[in-house]
PDB file of C-alpha atoms in Angstrom:
ATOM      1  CA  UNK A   1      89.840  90.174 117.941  1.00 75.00           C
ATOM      2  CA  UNK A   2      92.396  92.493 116.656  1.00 80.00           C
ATOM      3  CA  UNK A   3      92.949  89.897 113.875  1.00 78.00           C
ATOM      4  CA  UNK A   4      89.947  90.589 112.610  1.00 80.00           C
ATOM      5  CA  UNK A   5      89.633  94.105 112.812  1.00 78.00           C
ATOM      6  CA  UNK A   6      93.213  94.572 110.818  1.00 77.00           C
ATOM      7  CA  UNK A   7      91.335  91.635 108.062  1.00 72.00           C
ATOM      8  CA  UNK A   8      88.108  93.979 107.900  1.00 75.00           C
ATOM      9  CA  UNK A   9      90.503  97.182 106.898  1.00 82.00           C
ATOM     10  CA  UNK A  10      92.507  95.285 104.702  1.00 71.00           C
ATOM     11  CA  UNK A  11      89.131  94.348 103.008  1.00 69.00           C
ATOM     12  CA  UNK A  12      87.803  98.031 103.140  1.00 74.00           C
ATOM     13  CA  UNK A  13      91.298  99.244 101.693  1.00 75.00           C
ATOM     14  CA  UNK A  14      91.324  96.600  98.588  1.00 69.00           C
ATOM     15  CA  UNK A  15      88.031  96.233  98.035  1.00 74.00           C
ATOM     16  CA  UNK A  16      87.336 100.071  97.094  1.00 66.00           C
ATOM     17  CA  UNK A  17      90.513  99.712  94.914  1.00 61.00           C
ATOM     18  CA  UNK A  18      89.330  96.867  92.978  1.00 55.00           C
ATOM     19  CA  UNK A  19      85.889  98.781  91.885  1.00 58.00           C
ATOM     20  CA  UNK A  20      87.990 101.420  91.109  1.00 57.00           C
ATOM     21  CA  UNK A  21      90.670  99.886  88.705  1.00 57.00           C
ATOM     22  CA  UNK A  22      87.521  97.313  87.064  1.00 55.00           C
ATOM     23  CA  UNK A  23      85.323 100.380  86.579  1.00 57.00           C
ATOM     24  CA  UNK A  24      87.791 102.877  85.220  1.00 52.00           C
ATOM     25  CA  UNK A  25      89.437 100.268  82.495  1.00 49.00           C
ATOM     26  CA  UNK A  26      89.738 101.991  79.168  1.00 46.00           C
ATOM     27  CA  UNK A  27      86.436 100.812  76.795  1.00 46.00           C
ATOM     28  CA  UNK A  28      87.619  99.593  73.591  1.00 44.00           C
ATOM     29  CA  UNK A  29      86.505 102.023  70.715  1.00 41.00           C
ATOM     30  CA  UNK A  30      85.013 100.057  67.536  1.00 42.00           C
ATOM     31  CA  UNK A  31      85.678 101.927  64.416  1.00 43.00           C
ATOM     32  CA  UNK A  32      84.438 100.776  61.435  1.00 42.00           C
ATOM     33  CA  UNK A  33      87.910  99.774  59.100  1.00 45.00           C
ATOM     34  CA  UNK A  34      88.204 101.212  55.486  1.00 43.00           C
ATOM     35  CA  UNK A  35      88.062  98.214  53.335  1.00 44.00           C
ATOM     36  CA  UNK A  36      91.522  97.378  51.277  1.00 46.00           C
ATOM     37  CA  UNK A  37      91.368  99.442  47.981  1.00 45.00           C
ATOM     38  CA  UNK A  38      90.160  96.996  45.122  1.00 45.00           C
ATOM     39  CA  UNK A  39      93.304  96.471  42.924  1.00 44.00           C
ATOM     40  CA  UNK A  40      93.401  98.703  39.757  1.00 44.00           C
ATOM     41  CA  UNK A  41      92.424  97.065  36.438  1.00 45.00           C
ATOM     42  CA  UNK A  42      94.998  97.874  34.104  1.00 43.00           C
ATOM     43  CA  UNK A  43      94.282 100.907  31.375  1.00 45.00           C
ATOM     44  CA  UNK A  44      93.051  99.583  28.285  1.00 45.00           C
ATOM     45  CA  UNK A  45      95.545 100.961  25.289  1.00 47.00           C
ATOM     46  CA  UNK A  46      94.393 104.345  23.907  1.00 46.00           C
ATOM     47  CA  UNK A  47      92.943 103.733  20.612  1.00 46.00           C
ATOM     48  CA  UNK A  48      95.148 105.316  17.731  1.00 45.00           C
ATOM     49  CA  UNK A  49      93.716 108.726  17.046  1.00 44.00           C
ATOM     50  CA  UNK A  50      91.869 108.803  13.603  1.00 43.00           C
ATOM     51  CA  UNK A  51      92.745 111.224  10.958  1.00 44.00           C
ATOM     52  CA  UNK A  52      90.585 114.350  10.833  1.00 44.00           C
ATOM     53  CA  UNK A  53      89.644 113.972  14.620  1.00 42.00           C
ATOM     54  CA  UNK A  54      90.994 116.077  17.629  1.00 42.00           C
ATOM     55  CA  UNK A  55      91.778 113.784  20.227  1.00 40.00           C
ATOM     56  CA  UNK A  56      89.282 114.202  23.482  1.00 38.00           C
ATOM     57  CA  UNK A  57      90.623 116.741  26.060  1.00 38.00           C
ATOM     58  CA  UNK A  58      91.942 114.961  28.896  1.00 37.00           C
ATOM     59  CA  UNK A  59      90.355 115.655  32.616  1.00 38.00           C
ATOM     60  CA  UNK A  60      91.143 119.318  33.882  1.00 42.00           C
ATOM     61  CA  UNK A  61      93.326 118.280  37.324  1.00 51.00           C
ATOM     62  CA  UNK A  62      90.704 121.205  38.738  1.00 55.00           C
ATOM     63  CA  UNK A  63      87.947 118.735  38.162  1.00 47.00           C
ATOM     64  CA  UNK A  64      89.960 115.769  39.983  1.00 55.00           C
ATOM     65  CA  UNK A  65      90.634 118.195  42.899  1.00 67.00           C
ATOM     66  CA  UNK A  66      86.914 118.787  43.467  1.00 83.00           C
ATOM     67  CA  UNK A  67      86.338 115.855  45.815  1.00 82.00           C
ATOM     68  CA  UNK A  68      88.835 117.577  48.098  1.00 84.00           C
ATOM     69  CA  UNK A  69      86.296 121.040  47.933  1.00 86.00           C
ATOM     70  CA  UNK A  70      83.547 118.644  49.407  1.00 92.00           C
ATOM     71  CA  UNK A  71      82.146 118.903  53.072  1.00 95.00           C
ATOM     72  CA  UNK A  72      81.449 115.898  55.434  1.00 96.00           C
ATOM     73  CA  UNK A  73      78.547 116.529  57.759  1.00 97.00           C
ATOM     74  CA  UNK A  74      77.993 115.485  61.279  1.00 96.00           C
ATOM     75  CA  UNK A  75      74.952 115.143  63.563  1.00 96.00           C
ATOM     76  CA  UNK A  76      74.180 117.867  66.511  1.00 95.00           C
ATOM     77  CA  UNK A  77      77.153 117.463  69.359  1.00 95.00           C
ATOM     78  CA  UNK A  78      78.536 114.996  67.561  1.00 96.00           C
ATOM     79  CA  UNK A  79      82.218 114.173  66.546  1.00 96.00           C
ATOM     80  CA  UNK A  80      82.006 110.411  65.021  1.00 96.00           C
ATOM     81  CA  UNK A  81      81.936 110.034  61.545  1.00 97.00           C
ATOM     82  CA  UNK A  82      78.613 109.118  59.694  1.00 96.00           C
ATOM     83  CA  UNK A  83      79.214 106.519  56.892  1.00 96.00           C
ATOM     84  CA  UNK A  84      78.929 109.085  53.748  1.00 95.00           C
ATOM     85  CA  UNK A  85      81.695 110.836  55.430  1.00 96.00           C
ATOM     86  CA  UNK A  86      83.562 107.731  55.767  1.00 96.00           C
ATOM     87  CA  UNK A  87      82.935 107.119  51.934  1.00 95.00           C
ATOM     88  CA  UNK A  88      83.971 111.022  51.095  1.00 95.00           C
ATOM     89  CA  UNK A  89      87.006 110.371  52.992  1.00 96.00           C
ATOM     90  CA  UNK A  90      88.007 107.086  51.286  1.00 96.00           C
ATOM     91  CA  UNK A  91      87.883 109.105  48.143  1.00 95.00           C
ATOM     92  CA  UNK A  92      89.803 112.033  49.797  1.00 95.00           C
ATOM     93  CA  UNK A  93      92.575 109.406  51.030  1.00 95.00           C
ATOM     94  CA  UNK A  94      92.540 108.254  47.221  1.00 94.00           C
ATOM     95  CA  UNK A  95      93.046 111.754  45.995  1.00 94.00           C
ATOM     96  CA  UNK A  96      95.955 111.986  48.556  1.00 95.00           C
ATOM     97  CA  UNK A  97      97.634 108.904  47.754  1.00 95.00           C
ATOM     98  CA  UNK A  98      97.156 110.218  43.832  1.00 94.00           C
ATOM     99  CA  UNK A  99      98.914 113.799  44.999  1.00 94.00           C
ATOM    100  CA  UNK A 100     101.877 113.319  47.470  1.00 94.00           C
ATOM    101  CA  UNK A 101     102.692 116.145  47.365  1.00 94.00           C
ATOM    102  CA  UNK A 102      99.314 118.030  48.179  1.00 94.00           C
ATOM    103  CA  UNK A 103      98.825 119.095  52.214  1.00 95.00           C
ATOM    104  CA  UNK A 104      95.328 119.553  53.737  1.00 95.00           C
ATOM    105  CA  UNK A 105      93.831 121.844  56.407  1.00 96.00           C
ATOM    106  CA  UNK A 106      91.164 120.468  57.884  1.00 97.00           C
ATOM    107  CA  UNK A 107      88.231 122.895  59.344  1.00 96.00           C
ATOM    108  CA  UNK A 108      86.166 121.653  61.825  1.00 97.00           C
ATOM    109  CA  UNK A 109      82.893 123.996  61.756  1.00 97.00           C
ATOM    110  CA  UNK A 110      79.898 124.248  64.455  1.00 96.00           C
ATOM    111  CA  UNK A 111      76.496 125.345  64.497  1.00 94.00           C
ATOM    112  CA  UNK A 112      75.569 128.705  66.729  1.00 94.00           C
ATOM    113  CA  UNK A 113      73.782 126.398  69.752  1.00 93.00           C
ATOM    114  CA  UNK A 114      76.670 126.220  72.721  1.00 93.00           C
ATOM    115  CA  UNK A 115      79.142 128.084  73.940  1.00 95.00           C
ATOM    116  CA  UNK A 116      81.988 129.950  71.692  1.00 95.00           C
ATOM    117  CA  UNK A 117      84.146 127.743  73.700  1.00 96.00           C
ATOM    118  CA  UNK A 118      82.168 125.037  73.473  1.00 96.00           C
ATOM    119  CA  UNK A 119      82.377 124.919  69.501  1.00 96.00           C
ATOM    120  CA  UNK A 120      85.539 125.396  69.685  1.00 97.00           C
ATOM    121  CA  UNK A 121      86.277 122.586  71.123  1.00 97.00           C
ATOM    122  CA  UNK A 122      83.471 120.624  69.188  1.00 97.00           C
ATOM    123  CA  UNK A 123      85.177 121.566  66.038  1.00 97.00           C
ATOM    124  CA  UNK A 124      88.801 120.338  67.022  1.00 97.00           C
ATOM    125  CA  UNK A 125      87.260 116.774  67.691  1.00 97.00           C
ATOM    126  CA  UNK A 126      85.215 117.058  64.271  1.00 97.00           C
ATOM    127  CA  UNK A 127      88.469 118.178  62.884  1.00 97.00           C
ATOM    128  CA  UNK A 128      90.792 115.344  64.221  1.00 97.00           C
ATOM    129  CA  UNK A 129      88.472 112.766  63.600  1.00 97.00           C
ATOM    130  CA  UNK A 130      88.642 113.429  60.093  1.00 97.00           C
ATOM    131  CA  UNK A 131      92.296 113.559  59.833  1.00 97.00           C
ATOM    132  CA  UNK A 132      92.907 110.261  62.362  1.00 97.00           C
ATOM    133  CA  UNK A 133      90.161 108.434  59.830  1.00 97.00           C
ATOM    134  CA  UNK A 134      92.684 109.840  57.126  1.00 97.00           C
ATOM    135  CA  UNK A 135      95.663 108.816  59.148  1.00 97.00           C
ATOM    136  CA  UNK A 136      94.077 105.227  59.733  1.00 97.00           C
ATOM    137  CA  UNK A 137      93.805 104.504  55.718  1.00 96.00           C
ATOM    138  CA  UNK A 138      97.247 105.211  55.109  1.00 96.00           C
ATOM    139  CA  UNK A 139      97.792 109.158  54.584  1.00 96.00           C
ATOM    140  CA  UNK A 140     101.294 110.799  56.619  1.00 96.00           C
ATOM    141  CA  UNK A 141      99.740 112.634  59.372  1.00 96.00           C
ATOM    142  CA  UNK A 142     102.456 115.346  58.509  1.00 96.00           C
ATOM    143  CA  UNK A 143     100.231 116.211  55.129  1.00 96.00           C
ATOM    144  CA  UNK A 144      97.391 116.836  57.372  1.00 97.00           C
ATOM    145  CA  UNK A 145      96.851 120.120  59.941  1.00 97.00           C
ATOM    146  CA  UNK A 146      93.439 120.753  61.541  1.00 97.00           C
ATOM    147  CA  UNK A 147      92.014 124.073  62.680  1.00 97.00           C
ATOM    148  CA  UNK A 148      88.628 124.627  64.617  1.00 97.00           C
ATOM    149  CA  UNK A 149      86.525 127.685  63.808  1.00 97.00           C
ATOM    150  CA  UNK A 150      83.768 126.776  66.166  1.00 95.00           C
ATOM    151  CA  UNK A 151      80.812 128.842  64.943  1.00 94.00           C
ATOM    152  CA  UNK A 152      82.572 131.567  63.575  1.00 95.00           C
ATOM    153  CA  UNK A 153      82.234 130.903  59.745  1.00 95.00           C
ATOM    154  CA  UNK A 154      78.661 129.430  59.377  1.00 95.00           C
ATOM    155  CA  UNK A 155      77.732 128.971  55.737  1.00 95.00           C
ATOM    156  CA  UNK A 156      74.220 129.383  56.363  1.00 94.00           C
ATOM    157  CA  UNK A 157      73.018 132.072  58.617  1.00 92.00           C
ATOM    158  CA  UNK A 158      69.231 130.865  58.989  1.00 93.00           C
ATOM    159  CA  UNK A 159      68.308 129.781  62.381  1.00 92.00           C
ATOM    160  CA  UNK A 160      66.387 126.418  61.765  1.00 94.00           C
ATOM    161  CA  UNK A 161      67.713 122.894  61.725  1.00 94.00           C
ATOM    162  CA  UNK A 162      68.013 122.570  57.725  1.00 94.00           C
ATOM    163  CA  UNK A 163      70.631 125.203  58.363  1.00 93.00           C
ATOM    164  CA  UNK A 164      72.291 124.321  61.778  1.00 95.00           C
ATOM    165  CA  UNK A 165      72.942 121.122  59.685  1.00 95.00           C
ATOM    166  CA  UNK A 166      74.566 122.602  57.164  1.00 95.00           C
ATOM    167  CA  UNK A 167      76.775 124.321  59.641  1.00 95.00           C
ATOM    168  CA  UNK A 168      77.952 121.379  61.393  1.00 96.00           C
ATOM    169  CA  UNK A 169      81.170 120.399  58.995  1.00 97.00           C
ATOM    170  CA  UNK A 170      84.757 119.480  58.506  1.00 97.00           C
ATOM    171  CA  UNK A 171      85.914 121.494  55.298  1.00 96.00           C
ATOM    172  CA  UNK A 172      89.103 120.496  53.894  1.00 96.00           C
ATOM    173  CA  UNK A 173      91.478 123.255  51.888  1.00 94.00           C
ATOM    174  CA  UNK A 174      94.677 122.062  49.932  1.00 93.00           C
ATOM    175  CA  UNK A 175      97.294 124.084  50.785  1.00 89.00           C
TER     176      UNK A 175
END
């Protein structure tokens, strides 16, 4: 008799641990992987300048820096990366890799709907998944600083969703 009751609260005992460990086990988080950058075709040989011609102004390095001046937009309450920001960031990482020396600050940004504290925190994840989506294609996480303003510097003041969309950013500033 008492051998059962001491095999009835061994079973209640491991039984309540088992559900617990099986249910609680970290999910695995897919994240879509930046494809390997396509090898660079090597630069054809400038053509020799003709006489009487100015040669063509090269690229201001203002104009290459612009792609770092874009946004990347997420949905409402969200943190995960759509695909075009994926894509703006591949470009960003290429910029980086082009500029080693350049650092970023990356702003995460909120609508008004929620809490101050709320968007706060909402803008830290929007921020940091940016930078570890930077960090996973290859840039030093030591180039990269994030900052959440929450809903404190809205670009558009409108209340409608065109606008709250707008609002709902990671903007990136090269230091």
């Amino acid at each position: 008799m008492q051998k059962k009751m001491w095999l009835m609260i061994a079973l209640l005992l491991v039984i309540p641990v088992l559900l617990f460990t099986v249910g609680c086990q970290k999910k695995a988080v897919t994240q879509a992987k930046a494809p390997a950058p396509a090898p660079a075709a090597a630069p054809a040989p400038a053509p020799a300048p003709t006489p009487g011609k100015a040669p063509a102004p090269a690229a201001p390095p203002a104009a290459s820096a612009m792609i770092m001046q874009e946004d990347i937009y997420y949905d409402f309450d969200k943190s995960t990366l759509r695909p075009a920001a994926q894509d703006d960031l591949m470009k960003k990482a290429a910029w980086l890799r082009a500029n080693p020396n350049a650092a970023v600050t990356i702003e995460g940004h909120c609508d008004e709907r929620g809490t101050n504290e709320y968007n706060l925190a909402l803008g830290d994840r929007r921020a940091d998944s940016a930078k570890s989506y930077l960090v996973d294609l290859g840039i030093a996480a030591s180039r990269l600083t994030t900052v959440s303003y929450g809903e404190e510097r809205p670009v558009c003041s409108q209340q409608n969703e065109e606008c709250w969309s707008k609002n709902r950013r990671a903007h990136f500033v090269v230091n």
